[in-house]
Coordinates of C-alpha atoms and ligand atoms in Angstrom, one line a residue:
M1 CA -12.6 23.0 19.7
T2 CA -16.2 23.8 19.1
R3 CA -18.7 23.8 22.1
P4 CA -18.1 20.7 24.2
D5 CA -20.9 18.0 23.9
A6 CA -19.4 15.5 26.4
E7 CA -17.2 16.4 29.4
L8 CA -15.8 14.0 32.0
R9 CA -14.1 15.4 35.0
A10 CA -11.9 13.4 37.4
I11 CA -13.9 10.2 36.7
R12 CA -13.1 7.2 38.9
K13 CA -15.0 3.9 38.9
V14 CA -14.2 1.2 41.5
Y15 CA -16.4 -1.8 41.1
P16 CA -17.7 -3.7 44.2
G17 CA -14.8 -6.0 45.1
G18 CA -12.3 -3.3 44.4
V19 CA -11.6 -3.7 40.7
V20 CA -10.6 -0.2 39.3
G21 CA -12.5 0.2 36.0
V22 CA -11.5 3.9 35.5
A23 CA -8.6 5.4 37.5
G24 CA -9.1 9.1 36.9
V25 CA -10.1 10.4 33.5
D26 CA -10.6 13.9 32.2
L27 CA -12.0 14.3 28.7
T28 CA -13.8 16.8 26.6
V29 CA -15.4 15.9 23.3
G30 CA -16.4 18.7 20.9
S31 CA -19.7 19.1 19.1
G32 CA -19.7 17.2 15.8
E33 CA -16.5 15.2 16.6
F34 CA -16.0 11.6 15.8
F35 CA -14.1 10.7 18.9
S36 CA -12.7 7.2 19.8
L37 CA -11.7 5.5 23.0
L38 CA -9.0 3.1 21.9
G39 CA -7.1 0.6 24.1
P40 CA -6.7 -3.1 24.9
S41 CA -9.4 -5.2 26.4
G42 CA -10.1 -4.4 30.1
C43 CA -8.6 -0.9 30.0
G44 CA -11.9 0.8 30.9
K45 CA -13.5 1.8 27.6
S46 CA -16.9 0.3 28.1
T47 CA -17.0 1.5 31.7
L48 CA -16.4 5.1 30.5
L49 CA -19.0 4.8 27.8
R50 CA -21.6 3.4 30.3
I51 CA -20.8 6.2 32.7
L52 CA -21.6 8.7 29.8
A53 CA -24.8 6.8 29.1
G54 CA -25.8 6.8 32.8
L55 CA -25.9 3.0 32.9
E56 CA -23.1 3.0 35.5
Q57 CA -22.5 5.5 38.3
P58 CA -19.0 6.8 38.7
T59 CA -17.4 6.4 42.2
S60 CA -16.4 10.0 41.9
G61 CA -16.2 12.7 39.3
S62 CA -18.8 14.4 37.1
V63 CA -20.3 14.2 33.7
R64 CA -21.8 16.9 31.5
I65 CA -23.6 16.3 28.2
G66 CA -24.5 19.2 25.9
G67 CA -23.2 21.5 28.7
E68 CA -25.7 20.1 31.3
P69 CA -24.7 18.3 34.5
M70 CA -25.8 14.7 34.3
D71 CA -25.1 13.6 37.9
R72 CA -28.8 13.2 38.8
V73 CA -30.1 12.4 35.3
P74 CA -31.0 8.7 34.8
A75 CA -30.0 6.9 31.6
H76 CA -33.4 7.1 29.9
H77 CA -33.5 10.9 30.3
R78 CA -30.0 11.6 29.0
P79 CA -29.6 12.9 25.4
T80 CA -27.4 9.9 24.6
N81 CA -28.0 6.6 22.8
L82 CA -25.9 3.5 23.0
V83 CA -25.2 1.1 20.1
F84 CA -23.6 -2.2 21.0
Q85 CA -21.8 -5.0 19.3
R86 CA -24.7 -7.4 19.9
L87 CA -27.6 -5.3 18.6
A88 CA -31.0 -5.2 20.1
L89 CA -33.4 -4.8 17.2
F90 CA -36.9 -5.8 17.9
P91 CA -37.3 -9.0 15.9
H92 CA -41.0 -8.9 15.5
L93 CA -41.0 -5.2 14.2
T94 CA -40.1 -4.2 10.6
V95 CA -37.1 -2.0 9.8
A96 CA -39.4 1.1 9.6
Q97 CA -41.1 0.2 12.9
N98 CA -37.7 -0.3 14.6
V99 CA -36.5 3.1 13.5
A100 CA -39.9 4.7 14.4
F101 CA -39.7 3.2 18.0
G102 CA -38.0 6.2 19.7
P103 CA -40.0 9.0 18.0
S104 CA -43.3 7.2 18.7
L105 CA -42.4 6.9 22.5
R106 CA -42.0 10.7 22.4
H107 CA -45.5 11.0 20.9
T108 CA -44.2 12.4 17.7
S109 CA -47.0 12.8 15.1
R110 CA -47.4 10.1 12.5
R111 CA -46.4 12.4 9.7
E112 CA -43.2 13.6 11.5
T113 CA -42.3 10.0 12.4
A114 CA -42.6 8.9 8.8
E115 CA -40.4 11.8 7.8
I116 CA -37.8 10.9 10.4
V117 CA -37.8 7.2 9.3
G118 CA -37.4 8.2 5.7
R119 CA -34.5 10.5 6.5
M120 CA -32.8 8.0 8.7
L121 CA -33.1 5.1 6.3
D122 CA -31.8 7.4 3.5
L123 CA -28.8 8.3 5.8
V124 CA -27.8 4.7 6.4
G125 CA -28.5 3.6 2.8
L126 CA -31.5 1.4 3.5
V127 CA -34.4 3.0 1.5
G128 CA -36.5 0.1 0.2
Y129 CA -36.0 -2.1 3.2
E130 CA -38.8 -0.5 5.3
R131 CA -41.0 -3.7 5.4
R132 CA -38.3 -6.3 6.1
H133 CA -37.8 -7.9 9.5
P134 CA -34.3 -8.0 11.1
D135 CA -33.9 -11.7 10.3
Q136 CA -34.2 -10.8 6.6
L137 CA -31.2 -8.6 6.7
S138 CA -27.4 -9.2 6.7
G139 CA -25.3 -8.4 9.8
G140 CA -24.1 -5.1 8.3
Q141 CA -27.7 -4.1 7.4
Q142 CA -28.9 -4.9 10.9
Q143 CA -26.2 -2.8 12.3
R144 CA -27.2 0.1 10.0
V145 CA -30.8 -0.2 11.3
A146 CA -29.5 -0.1 14.9
I147 CA -27.7 3.1 14.1
A148 CA -30.7 4.6 12.3
R149 CA -32.9 3.7 15.3
A150 CA -30.5 5.4 17.7
L151 CA -30.1 8.5 15.5
A152 CA -33.9 8.8 15.1
N153 CA -33.9 9.9 18.8
D154 CA -31.7 12.8 17.7
P155 CA -29.2 12.3 20.6
T156 CA -26.6 15.0 21.5
V157 CA -24.1 12.2 21.7
L158 CA -24.2 8.8 20.0
L159 CA -22.2 6.2 22.0
L160 CA -21.0 3.1 20.1
D161 CA -19.3 0.2 21.9
E162 CA -17.4 -2.0 19.4
P163 CA -20.4 -2.1 17.0
L164 CA -18.5 -3.7 14.2
S165 CA -16.6 -6.4 16.0
S166 CA -18.9 -9.2 15.1
L167 CA -18.6 -8.5 11.3
D168 CA -16.1 -10.1 9.0
L169 CA -13.1 -8.0 7.8
N170 CA -14.5 -6.8 4.4
L171 CA -17.8 -5.8 5.8
R172 CA -16.1 -4.1 8.8
V173 CA -14.1 -1.9 6.4
Q174 CA -17.2 -1.1 4.4
M175 CA -19.1 -0.2 7.5
Q176 CA -16.3 2.0 8.8
R177 CA -16.7 4.1 5.6
A178 CA -20.4 4.1 6.0
L179 CA -20.2 5.2 9.7
K180 CA -17.8 8.0 9.0
R181 CA -20.1 9.3 6.3
I182 CA -23.2 8.9 8.5
Q183 CA -21.5 10.8 11.2
Q184 CA -20.4 13.6 8.9
E185 CA -23.8 13.9 7.3
S186 CA -25.8 13.8 10.5
G187 CA -23.3 16.1 12.3
T188 CA -24.0 14.1 15.5
T189 CA -21.2 13.8 18.0
F190 CA -19.9 10.2 18.1
V191 CA -18.0 8.6 21.0
Y192 CA -16.8 5.3 19.6
V193 CA -15.1 2.5 21.6
T194 CA -12.7 0.1 19.9
H195 CA -9.6 -2.0 20.6
D196 CA -8.8 -1.9 16.9
Q197 CA -6.2 0.7 16.0
G198 CA -7.0 0.5 12.2
E199 CA -10.7 1.1 12.9
A200 CA -10.0 4.1 15.1
F201 CA -7.5 5.6 12.6
A202 CA -9.9 5.1 9.7
M203 CA -12.8 7.1 11.3
S204 CA -11.8 9.3 14.1
D205 CA -11.2 13.1 14.3
R206 CA -9.5 12.5 17.6
I207 CA -8.6 9.4 19.7
A208 CA -8.0 9.0 23.4
V209 CA -5.6 6.1 23.9
M210 CA -6.4 4.3 27.1
N211 CA -4.4 1.9 29.3
D212 CA -5.2 0.5 32.6
G213 CA -8.1 2.8 33.4
R214 CA -6.3 6.0 32.4
I215 CA -5.8 8.1 29.3
E216 CA -2.3 8.0 27.9
Q217 CA -2.7 10.5 25.2
V218 CA -5.4 12.4 23.2
G219 CA -4.8 13.5 19.6
S220 CA -5.6 13.1 15.9
P221 CA -4.6 9.8 14.4
R222 CA -1.7 11.5 12.7
E223 CA -0.4 13.2 15.9
L224 CA -0.7 9.9 17.9
Y225 CA 1.1 7.9 15.3
L226 CA 3.9 10.4 14.5
T227 CA 4.4 11.9 17.9
P228 CA 3.5 9.4 20.6
R229 CA 4.4 10.7 24.0
T230 CA 4.5 7.4 25.9
R231 CA 6.0 4.0 25.4
F232 CA 2.5 2.5 25.6
T233 CA 1.1 4.8 22.8
A234 CA 4.2 4.2 20.6
T235 CA 3.9 0.4 20.8
F236 CA 0.1 0.1 20.8
L237 CA -0.3 2.1 17.6
G238 CA 1.6 0.0 15.1
D239 CA 5.0 -1.5 15.2
T240 CA 8.0 0.5 16.4
N241 CA 11.7 0.2 17.2
L242 CA 12.2 1.1 20.9
F243 CA 15.6 2.1 22.3
E244 CA 16.1 2.3 26.0
G245 CA 19.3 3.2 27.9
E246 CA 21.4 5.9 29.4
A247 CA 21.2 9.5 28.2
D248 CA 24.5 11.2 27.6
G249 CA 23.6 14.7 26.4
T250 CA 21.4 14.0 23.4
D251 CA 23.0 10.6 22.8
L252 CA 21.4 7.5 24.0
R253 CA 23.7 4.5 24.9
T254 CA 21.7 1.4 24.4
D255 CA 22.4 -2.3 23.9
G256 CA 25.9 -1.8 22.4
I257 CA 25.1 1.1 20.1
T258 CA 24.8 4.9 20.5
V259 CA 21.7 6.5 19.0
R260 CA 21.6 10.2 18.4
L261 CA 18.3 11.8 19.6
P262 CA 16.6 15.0 18.7
A263 CA 16.4 15.8 22.5
R264 CA 17.8 14.3 25.7
G265 CA 16.0 11.1 26.8
N266 CA 16.3 7.6 28.1
V267 CA 13.6 6.0 25.8
A268 CA 13.1 6.7 22.1
S269 CA 11.2 5.2 19.2
V270 CA 11.6 5.1 15.4
R271 CA 8.9 3.6 13.1
P272 CA 10.1 0.8 10.7
E273 CA 9.1 2.8 7.7
H274 CA 11.7 5.4 8.7
V275 CA 14.5 2.9 8.9
A276 CA 16.4 2.8 5.6
I277 CA 18.3 -0.2 4.3
G278 CA 20.9 -0.3 1.6
T279 CA 24.5 -1.4 0.7
R280 CA 25.6 2.0 1.7
L281 CA 23.5 4.9 3.1
D282 CA 24.3 8.5 2.5
D283 CA 25.3 10.9 5.3
G284 CA 21.8 12.3 5.7
Y285 CA 21.2 9.2 7.9
D286 CA 22.9 10.5 11.0
N287 CA 22.1 7.2 12.8
R288 CA 23.9 4.6 10.6
F289 CA 24.9 1.1 11.5
S290 CA 26.2 -2.0 9.7
G291 CA 24.4 -5.3 10.2
T292 CA 23.1 -8.6 8.9
V293 CA 19.7 -9.3 7.6
R294 CA 18.0 -11.9 9.8
D295 CA 14.7 -12.3 8.2
V296 CA 12.5 -10.9 5.4
V297 CA 8.7 -11.0 5.5
F298 CA 6.9 -10.2 2.3
Q299 CA 3.6 -8.4 3.1
G300 CA 2.3 -7.5 -0.4
S301 CA 2.8 -3.7 -0.8
V302 CA 5.6 -3.7 1.7
V303 CA 8.5 -5.9 2.8
R304 CA 9.6 -6.1 6.5
Y305 CA 13.3 -6.7 7.2
T306 CA 14.8 -7.6 10.6
V307 CA 18.4 -6.5 10.7
V308 CA 20.8 -7.5 13.5
L309 CA 23.2 -4.6 14.1
D310 CA 26.8 -5.4 14.7
G311 CA 27.3 -5.7 18.4
G312 CA 23.8 -4.2 19.0
P313 CA 20.1 -4.9 18.9
S314 CA 17.8 -5.9 16.0
V315 CA 15.8 -3.3 14.2
S316 CA 12.9 -3.5 11.9
S317 CA 12.8 -1.8 8.5
E318 CA 9.8 -1.5 6.3
Q319 CA 10.4 -0.9 2.6
S320 CA 8.1 -0.6 -0.4
A321 CA 7.9 -4.0 -2.2
D322 CA 9.0 -2.5 -5.4
A323 CA 12.2 -0.9 -3.9
P324 CA 15.2 -1.7 -6.1
F325 CA 17.2 -3.1 -3.2
H326 CA 15.9 -6.3 -1.7
P327 CA 18.5 -8.1 0.4
V328 CA 18.1 -11.7 1.5
P329 CA 18.7 -13.3 5.0
G330 CA 22.4 -13.4 5.8
E331 CA 23.2 -10.4 3.5
R332 CA 25.4 -7.6 4.9
V333 CA 23.7 -4.2 4.8
E334 CA 23.8 -0.7 6.2
T335 CA 20.7 0.5 8.0
G336 CA 19.9 3.9 9.4
W337 CA 17.5 6.6 10.2
R338 CA 17.5 10.4 10.6
T339 CA 17.6 11.8 14.0
S340 CA 14.5 13.8 13.2
A341 CA 12.6 10.5 12.7
L342 CA 13.1 9.6 16.3
T343 CA 10.6 10.4 19.0
V344 CA 11.8 10.8 22.6
L345 CA 9.3 9.1 25.0
D346 CA 8.3 9.5 28.6
D347 CA 10.4 6.9 30.4
R348 CA 7.8 6.0 33.0
P349 CA 7.3 2.2 32.6
T350 CA 3.9 0.8 31.7
Ligands
ADP401 P1 -13.0 -2.5 28.1 O1 -14.3 -2.1 27.6 O2 -11.8 -1.6 27.8 O3 -12.6 -3.9 27.7 P2 -14.2 -2.5 30.7 O4 -14.6 -1.1 31.0 O5 -15.3 -3.5 30.4 O6 -13.0 -2.6 29.7 O7 -13.6 -3.1 32.1 C1 -12.6 -2.4 32.8 C2 -12.2 -3.2 34.1 O8 -13.3 -3.3 34.9 C3 -11.8 -4.6 33.7 O9 -10.9 -5.0 34.7 C4 -13.1 -5.4 34.0 O10 -12.9 -6.7 34.4 C5 -13.7 -4.6 35.2 N1 -15.2 -4.6 35.2 C6 -16.0 -4.2 34.2 N2 -17.3 -4.4 34.5 C7 -17.3 -4.9 35.8 C8 -18.3 -5.2 36.7 N3 -19.6 -5.0 36.4 N4 -18.0 -5.7 37.9 C9 -16.7 -5.8 38.3 N5 -15.6 -5.5 37.4 C10 -16.0 -5.0 36.2
MG402 MG1 -15.6 -3.2 26.3

């Protein structure tokens, strides 16, 4: 990693009344990273972001930004800016005046402020909108102004708390691309909070998966998806087939079948796209079972099959919609996966 821009050490937050918001988090975000905190509602993402911003004091633990301890630095003196879902543009100011707000507070010269405003509006793709008021902009455009306004302060770390969640799906996807580009072009470190796996995958260099006030795993989207370490990470990031049972060497006895694992373990996962289906599978599939198709869900580019294994559990298999073999419910099939496609998980329950 490059120089760390945000460091959280042993952070705990217990709210008055005893609710544990954050239950012990260590995290380092490198300079220039697009870093996401991903997890279900209530897992502590916003609390952690507000602690970075200085809007919330941790019960214990320490925060550094840009290498500097922040414990005694109030929010308005921290080199951070926060962008929310519900944006707080000044309605009576124009786009240019909104973006100029931060620099003018710092007594930046008129000339320099104009230069910053021009550069920021160029960055977010809103050149030509300088004189409009927020109510003359679409939701996506307003959110771009909010980001330009935050970046005009040249923060060391830009903090974003579900900034796209009020936008409809098409606009959200478009804004994800825009945000990723803005982050890369500005080189600013982003810490981005979302409960949406697709959103985190689309933009992040690295993601911290959070559950119940803790971090389950940190990694690139690819690492997290392909090699989840915990049951929570495996099931939260997309669908998966989970097997739980008794280890016997590297075999796992579960629910009437024996699954061969790449290593000893009591819990293992295999993604539906790694589960093959056919009339007869070749020997490369060292986990191979006969079964009956229970249902078929056509999803456009892919088809999802649920197959009940003989004397065993059901498994999900995802196949390309144009695959030559497309069985129907009730049809007898063989289904299987390679041992190497299985991931052995931590068997601590969540
Ligand atoms: P997320 O952003 O992941 O949805 P939050 O950080 O908002 O989660 O909340 C984490 C936990 O802390 C939740 O149980 C929430 O109810 C609780 N919480 C958040 N803010 C407060 C508060 N001001 N007072 C008491 N409990 C709070
Ligand atoms: Mg939140």
